[in-house]
Amino acid sequence: MDEQLNSIAYHRGAYAPLRECNINIMTHALQYGTMIFGGMRGYHDSESNNITLFRPVDHFQRLHRSAKIMQMRPTQSPEQMTGIALELLRRNEYRCNVYLRPFIYKSELRLSPSLHDVQDDFSIYTMKLDDYIDTSRGLSVAVSSWRRIDDNIIPTRAKVAGGYANSALAKSEALQNGYDEAIFLDSRGFVSEGSAENIFIVRDGVLITPPNSASVLEGITMRSILELARSEGIEVQRRDIGRSELYIADEMFLTGTGAQVAWVAHVDRREIGGGRIGPVTERLRDRYLRAVRGRDPEFKDWAVPVY
Ligand code: PMP
């Protein structure tokens, strides 16, 4: 943690050691969960000793959309935020896999949960990060007893800190019951997503993921997988998935910046695809892991070099 606290972060418009980047306990965002955030990865390439940041402008565009929903007014454009993110990685002199956590938070010290006319501020911190989920083996997941928050409760397409109480309840329930991850159903009872990942299934060679209207986060990894699948000529469907359809899927995997492409071997104790990674999942995972390092000629612009 000491090393982490000495890293350079961006806070209140300046670059400073993380140990100095603090907020007052009365801060609106702390009291009401009025913070919106992103999460992105930088991949280190040992051959070139460079790092590539994965789709930073797309991540910051999503941050801007979350800000709009939550009545925040970022002063920097997605491109300017990308410049700050790249500068942060250089100032930290990273030569390893990294994770960046940019966020905008209601920074006023105010006793009222309203959104309008409350000042906000933009910060980023970074850390070294390898795998968030062990992707070498298949995950064992379970449908959660917690329902996904609805767009009319806390907007799920905005990455709002307050909404992550929902994710935390489901994730702990899953882990404490001996599973690796939770799968949420939405308020209608259809499959939504994981606690911090989108979900895909494969049936008869068709790749299926729920629509944005199933209370899912509009994931950048999901979008990337859909684009890679189309480039591979794989048929793609965005439609509702019923709970029991999970049990009879040929393949299943979760996607997210943290999880990357994590294949599922069991759902609610039912084995998927003979307990082995499926061919469509493997193809897409391998292509994704090349693309994030800038090694896919068709999607080279997804990976932005730091140095
Ligand atoms: N859903 C939720 C609830 C998440 O927190 C995340 C992680 N950001 C995702 C899906 C995946 O999104 P992305 O691919 O943009 O990381």
Coordinates of C-alpha atoms and ligand atoms in Angstrom, one line a residue:
M1 CA 0.0 0.0 0.0
D2 CA 2.9 2.4 0.7
E3 CA 4.1 2.1 -2.9
Q4 CA 0.5 2.8 -4.0
L5 CA 0.2 5.9 -1.8
N6 CA 3.4 7.3 -3.3
S7 CA 2.1 7.0 -6.8
I8 CA 1.1 10.1 -8.6
A9 CA -2.6 10.8 -9.0
Y10 CA -4.6 13.6 -10.6
H11 CA -6.8 15.5 -8.1
R12 CA -8.2 19.0 -7.9
G13 CA -6.7 20.0 -11.3
A14 CA -3.1 18.9 -10.3
Y15 CA -0.7 16.0 -10.3
A16 CA 0.1 15.0 -6.7
P17 CA 1.1 11.9 -4.6
L18 CA -1.9 9.8 -3.9
R19 CA -1.4 10.1 -0.1
E20 CA -2.2 13.9 -0.5
C21 CA -5.4 13.3 -2.6
N22 CA -8.1 13.3 0.1
I23 CA -11.6 14.6 0.5
N24 CA -13.6 16.0 3.4
I25 CA -16.0 13.6 5.2
M26 CA -18.9 15.9 4.5
T27 CA -18.4 15.5 0.7
H28 CA -21.7 15.0 -1.2
A29 CA -20.3 12.1 -3.1
L30 CA -19.3 10.2 0.1
Q31 CA -22.7 10.8 1.8
Y32 CA -25.0 10.1 -1.2
G33 CA -22.9 7.9 -3.6
T34 CA -23.0 10.7 -6.2
M35 CA -19.8 9.8 -8.0
I36 CA -19.5 8.3 -11.4
F37 CA -16.4 6.4 -12.5
G38 CA -14.7 4.5 -15.2
G39 CA -12.0 1.7 -15.1
M40 CA -9.5 1.2 -17.9
R41 CA -6.4 -0.9 -18.4
G42 CA -3.0 -0.3 -19.8
Y43 CA -1.2 -3.4 -21.1
H44 CA 2.6 -3.7 -20.9
D45 CA 4.3 -5.3 -23.9
S46 CA 7.6 -6.8 -22.8
E47 CA 9.1 -6.8 -26.3
S48 CA 8.7 -3.0 -26.9
N49 CA 8.6 -2.2 -23.2
N50 CA 5.7 0.2 -24.0
I51 CA 2.2 0.3 -22.5
T52 CA -1.0 0.6 -24.6
L53 CA -4.1 2.1 -23.0
F54 CA -7.2 0.4 -24.2
R55 CA -9.9 2.6 -25.9
P56 CA -9.3 5.6 -23.5
V57 CA -11.4 8.1 -25.5
D58 CA -14.4 5.6 -25.6
H59 CA -14.0 5.2 -21.8
F60 CA -14.0 8.9 -21.2
Q61 CA -16.9 9.4 -23.6
R62 CA -18.9 7.0 -21.4
L63 CA -17.7 8.9 -18.3
H64 CA -19.1 12.1 -20.0
R65 CA -22.5 10.3 -20.6
S66 CA -22.6 9.2 -17.0
A67 CA -21.9 12.8 -16.0
K68 CA -24.8 14.0 -18.1
I69 CA -27.2 11.6 -16.5
M70 CA -26.0 12.7 -13.0
Q71 CA -26.1 16.5 -13.9
M72 CA -22.3 16.9 -13.6
R73 CA -20.4 19.3 -15.8
P74 CA -16.9 18.1 -16.6
T75 CA -14.6 20.9 -17.8
Q76 CA -12.3 18.6 -19.9
S77 CA -13.2 16.8 -23.1
P78 CA -12.7 13.1 -23.4
E79 CA -9.6 13.8 -25.5
Q80 CA -8.2 16.1 -22.8
M81 CA -9.0 13.5 -20.1
T82 CA -7.1 10.9 -22.2
G83 CA -4.1 13.3 -22.3
I84 CA -4.2 13.5 -18.5
A85 CA -4.4 9.7 -18.2
L86 CA -1.4 9.2 -20.5
E87 CA 0.6 11.9 -18.6
L88 CA -0.2 10.1 -15.3
L89 CA 1.2 6.8 -16.6
R90 CA 4.3 8.6 -17.8
R91 CA 4.8 10.5 -14.5
N92 CA 4.6 7.2 -12.7
E93 CA 7.1 5.7 -15.1
Y94 CA 5.1 2.5 -15.3
R95 CA 6.5 -0.5 -17.2
C96 CA 3.9 -3.1 -16.2
N97 CA 0.1 -3.8 -16.6
V98 CA -1.9 -1.0 -15.0
Y99 CA -5.4 -0.1 -14.1
L100 CA -6.8 3.5 -14.1
R101 CA -9.7 4.7 -12.1
P102 CA -11.0 8.0 -13.4
F103 CA -14.1 9.5 -11.7
I104 CA -16.2 12.7 -11.3
Y105 CA -17.7 13.3 -7.9
K106 CA -20.0 15.9 -6.3
S107 CA -17.4 17.7 -4.3
E108 CA -19.4 20.2 -2.4
L109 CA -19.8 19.9 1.4
R110 CA -23.6 20.0 1.4
L111 CA -26.4 18.4 3.3
S112 CA -28.9 17.6 0.6
P113 CA -29.1 14.8 -1.9
S114 CA -30.1 16.9 -4.9
L115 CA -28.0 16.8 -8.1
H116 CA -28.4 20.2 -9.8
D117 CA -26.1 23.1 -9.0
V118 CA -23.8 20.9 -6.9
Q119 CA -20.1 21.4 -7.8
D120 CA -18.2 18.5 -9.1
D121 CA -14.5 17.6 -9.7
F122 CA -12.5 15.1 -11.7
S123 CA -9.8 12.8 -10.4
I124 CA -7.8 9.8 -11.6
Y125 CA -5.7 7.3 -9.7
T126 CA -3.7 4.4 -11.1
M127 CA -2.3 1.1 -9.8
K128 CA -0.4 -2.0 -11.0
L129 CA -2.9 -4.7 -11.9
D130 CA -2.6 -8.1 -13.5
D131 CA -5.6 -10.5 -13.5
Y132 CA -8.7 -9.4 -11.5
I133 CA -10.3 -12.8 -12.1
D134 CA -8.4 -16.1 -12.6
T135 CA -9.1 -16.7 -16.3
S136 CA -7.0 -19.8 -16.6
R137 CA -9.9 -21.9 -15.3
G138 CA -13.6 -21.8 -15.9
L139 CA -15.7 -19.7 -13.5
S140 CA -18.5 -21.2 -11.4
V141 CA -21.3 -18.6 -11.3
A142 CA -24.7 -18.4 -9.7
V143 CA -27.9 -16.5 -10.4
S144 CA -28.1 -13.9 -7.6
S145 CA -31.0 -13.6 -5.2
W146 CA -30.5 -9.9 -5.6
R147 CA -32.2 -8.3 -8.6
R148 CA -30.3 -5.8 -10.8
I149 CA -31.2 -2.2 -10.1
D150 CA -33.5 -0.8 -12.8
D151 CA -32.8 2.2 -15.0
N152 CA -35.7 3.9 -13.2
I153 CA -34.1 3.3 -9.8
I154 CA -30.4 4.1 -10.4
P155 CA -29.4 4.3 -14.1
T156 CA -27.3 1.3 -14.8
R157 CA -25.8 2.7 -18.0
A158 CA -24.3 5.4 -15.9
K159 CA -21.5 4.0 -13.7
V160 CA -22.8 5.5 -10.5
A161 CA -21.0 4.7 -7.3
G162 CA -24.2 4.4 -5.3
G163 CA -25.4 1.7 -7.7
Y164 CA -22.4 -0.5 -6.7
A165 CA -24.1 -1.3 -3.4
N166 CA -26.2 -3.6 -5.6
S167 CA -23.1 -5.2 -7.1
A168 CA -21.4 -5.6 -3.7
L169 CA -24.5 -7.4 -2.2
A170 CA -24.5 -9.8 -5.2
K171 CA -20.8 -10.3 -5.3
S172 CA -20.4 -11.1 -1.6
E173 CA -23.4 -13.4 -1.7
A174 CA -21.8 -15.3 -4.6
L175 CA -18.3 -15.5 -3.0
Q176 CA -19.6 -16.5 0.5
N177 CA -21.7 -19.2 -1.1
G178 CA -18.6 -20.6 -2.8
Y179 CA -19.1 -19.2 -6.3
D180 CA -16.8 -17.0 -8.3
E181 CA -19.3 -14.5 -9.5
A182 CA -23.0 -13.5 -9.5
I183 CA -25.4 -13.2 -12.4
F184 CA -28.1 -10.6 -12.0
L185 CA -31.6 -11.0 -13.4
D186 CA -33.3 -7.6 -14.2
S187 CA -36.6 -6.5 -12.7
R188 CA -38.5 -8.4 -15.4
G189 CA -36.7 -11.7 -14.6
F190 CA -34.4 -11.7 -17.6
V191 CA -30.6 -12.1 -17.5
S192 CA -28.9 -8.8 -17.0
E193 CA -25.1 -9.0 -16.2
G194 CA -22.5 -9.9 -13.6
S195 CA -21.6 -7.7 -10.7
A196 CA -19.0 -5.9 -12.8
E197 CA -19.1 -7.7 -16.2
N198 CA -21.4 -8.1 -19.2
I199 CA -22.5 -11.7 -20.0
F200 CA -22.5 -13.6 -23.3
I201 CA -23.8 -17.0 -24.3
V202 CA -23.2 -19.1 -27.5
R203 CA -26.0 -21.3 -28.9
D204 CA -25.5 -23.2 -32.1
G205 CA -22.7 -20.9 -33.1
V206 CA -24.7 -17.7 -32.5
L207 CA -23.3 -15.2 -30.0
I208 CA -26.0 -13.7 -27.7
T209 CA -25.9 -10.9 -25.2
P210 CA -28.8 -9.0 -23.5
P211 CA -29.9 -5.7 -24.9
N212 CA -29.0 -2.4 -23.3
S213 CA -32.6 -2.2 -22.0
A214 CA -31.9 -5.2 -19.7
S215 CA -30.4 -2.8 -17.1
V216 CA -26.8 -3.5 -18.2
L217 CA -23.8 -1.2 -18.3
E218 CA -22.9 -0.3 -21.8
G219 CA -19.5 -2.1 -21.5
I220 CA -16.6 -1.1 -23.6
T221 CA -15.3 -4.8 -23.6
M222 CA -18.8 -5.9 -24.6
R223 CA -18.7 -3.5 -27.5
S224 CA -15.2 -4.7 -28.5
I225 CA -16.3 -8.3 -28.4
L226 CA -19.3 -7.6 -30.6
E227 CA -17.1 -5.8 -33.1
L228 CA -14.5 -8.6 -33.1
A229 CA -17.3 -11.2 -33.5
R230 CA -18.7 -9.3 -36.5
S231 CA -15.2 -9.2 -38.0
E232 CA -14.9 -13.0 -37.5
G233 CA -18.2 -13.5 -39.3
I234 CA -19.9 -14.8 -36.2
E235 CA -23.7 -14.2 -36.0
V236 CA -24.6 -11.9 -33.2
Q237 CA -27.9 -11.4 -31.4
R238 CA -28.8 -8.8 -28.8
R239 CA -31.9 -10.1 -27.2
D240 CA -33.4 -11.1 -23.8
I241 CA -32.0 -14.3 -22.3
G242 CA -34.1 -16.4 -19.9
R243 CA -32.6 -17.9 -16.8
S244 CA -33.0 -21.5 -17.9
E245 CA -31.4 -20.6 -21.3
L246 CA -28.2 -20.1 -19.4
Y247 CA -28.3 -23.8 -18.3
I248 CA -28.5 -25.0 -21.9
A249 CA -26.0 -22.7 -23.5
D250 CA -23.1 -24.3 -25.4
E251 CA -20.7 -21.6 -24.1
M252 CA -20.8 -18.7 -21.7
F253 CA -18.4 -15.9 -20.8
L254 CA -18.2 -12.6 -18.9
T255 CA -16.5 -9.5 -20.2
G256 CA -15.2 -6.4 -18.5
T257 CA -12.1 -4.3 -18.3
G258 CA -11.1 -6.1 -15.1
A259 CA -12.3 -9.6 -16.0
Q260 CA -11.3 -9.3 -19.7
V261 CA -12.9 -12.4 -21.3
A262 CA -13.6 -14.9 -18.5
W263 CA -15.2 -18.2 -19.5
V264 CA -17.8 -19.9 -17.4
A265 CA -17.7 -23.7 -16.6
H266 CA -20.7 -23.9 -14.3
V267 CA -23.8 -21.9 -13.7
D268 CA -26.0 -22.8 -10.8
R269 CA -24.0 -26.1 -10.6
R270 CA -24.9 -27.0 -14.2
E271 CA -21.9 -27.7 -16.4
I272 CA -21.5 -25.6 -19.5
G273 CA -19.7 -26.9 -22.7
G274 CA -18.4 -30.0 -20.9
G275 CA -16.5 -27.9 -18.4
R276 CA -14.1 -26.7 -21.1
I277 CA -13.6 -23.4 -22.8
G278 CA -15.7 -23.3 -26.1
P279 CA -14.3 -22.6 -29.6
V280 CA -16.1 -19.2 -30.1
T281 CA -15.1 -18.0 -26.6
E282 CA -11.5 -19.0 -27.2
R283 CA -11.3 -17.4 -30.6
L284 CA -12.8 -14.1 -29.3
R285 CA -10.7 -14.1 -26.1
D286 CA -7.4 -14.6 -28.0
R287 CA -8.3 -11.9 -30.5
Y288 CA -9.3 -9.5 -27.7
L289 CA -6.0 -10.2 -25.8
R290 CA -4.1 -9.4 -29.0
A291 CA -6.2 -6.3 -29.8
V292 CA -5.6 -4.7 -26.3
R293 CA -1.9 -4.8 -27.0
G294 CA -2.3 -3.2 -30.4
R295 CA -1.5 -6.5 -32.2
D296 CA -4.7 -6.7 -34.3
P297 CA -4.2 -4.8 -37.5
E298 CA -7.9 -4.2 -38.0
F299 CA -8.4 -2.7 -34.5
K300 CA -4.9 -1.1 -34.0
D301 CA -6.4 2.3 -33.0
W302 CA -8.0 0.7 -29.9
A303 CA -4.6 0.5 -28.3
V304 CA -3.0 3.9 -27.6
P305 CA 0.7 3.8 -26.8
V306 CA 1.8 5.6 -23.6
Y307 CA 5.5 6.3 -24.5
Ligands
PMP1 N1 -21.2 -4.2 -15.9 C1 -20.8 -3.6 -14.8 C2 -21.9 -3.4 -13.7 C3 -19.5 -3.1 -14.6 O1 -19.2 -2.5 -13.5 C4 -18.6 -3.3 -15.6 C5 -17.1 -2.9 -15.4 N2 -16.9 -1.6 -15.8 C6 -19.0 -3.9 -16.8 C7 -20.3 -4.3 -16.9 C8 -18.0 -4.1 -18.0 O2 -17.8 -2.8 -18.6 P1 -16.4 -2.5 -19.3 O3 -16.2 -3.6 -20.3 O4 -16.6 -1.2 -19.9 O5 -15.3 -2.6 -18.3

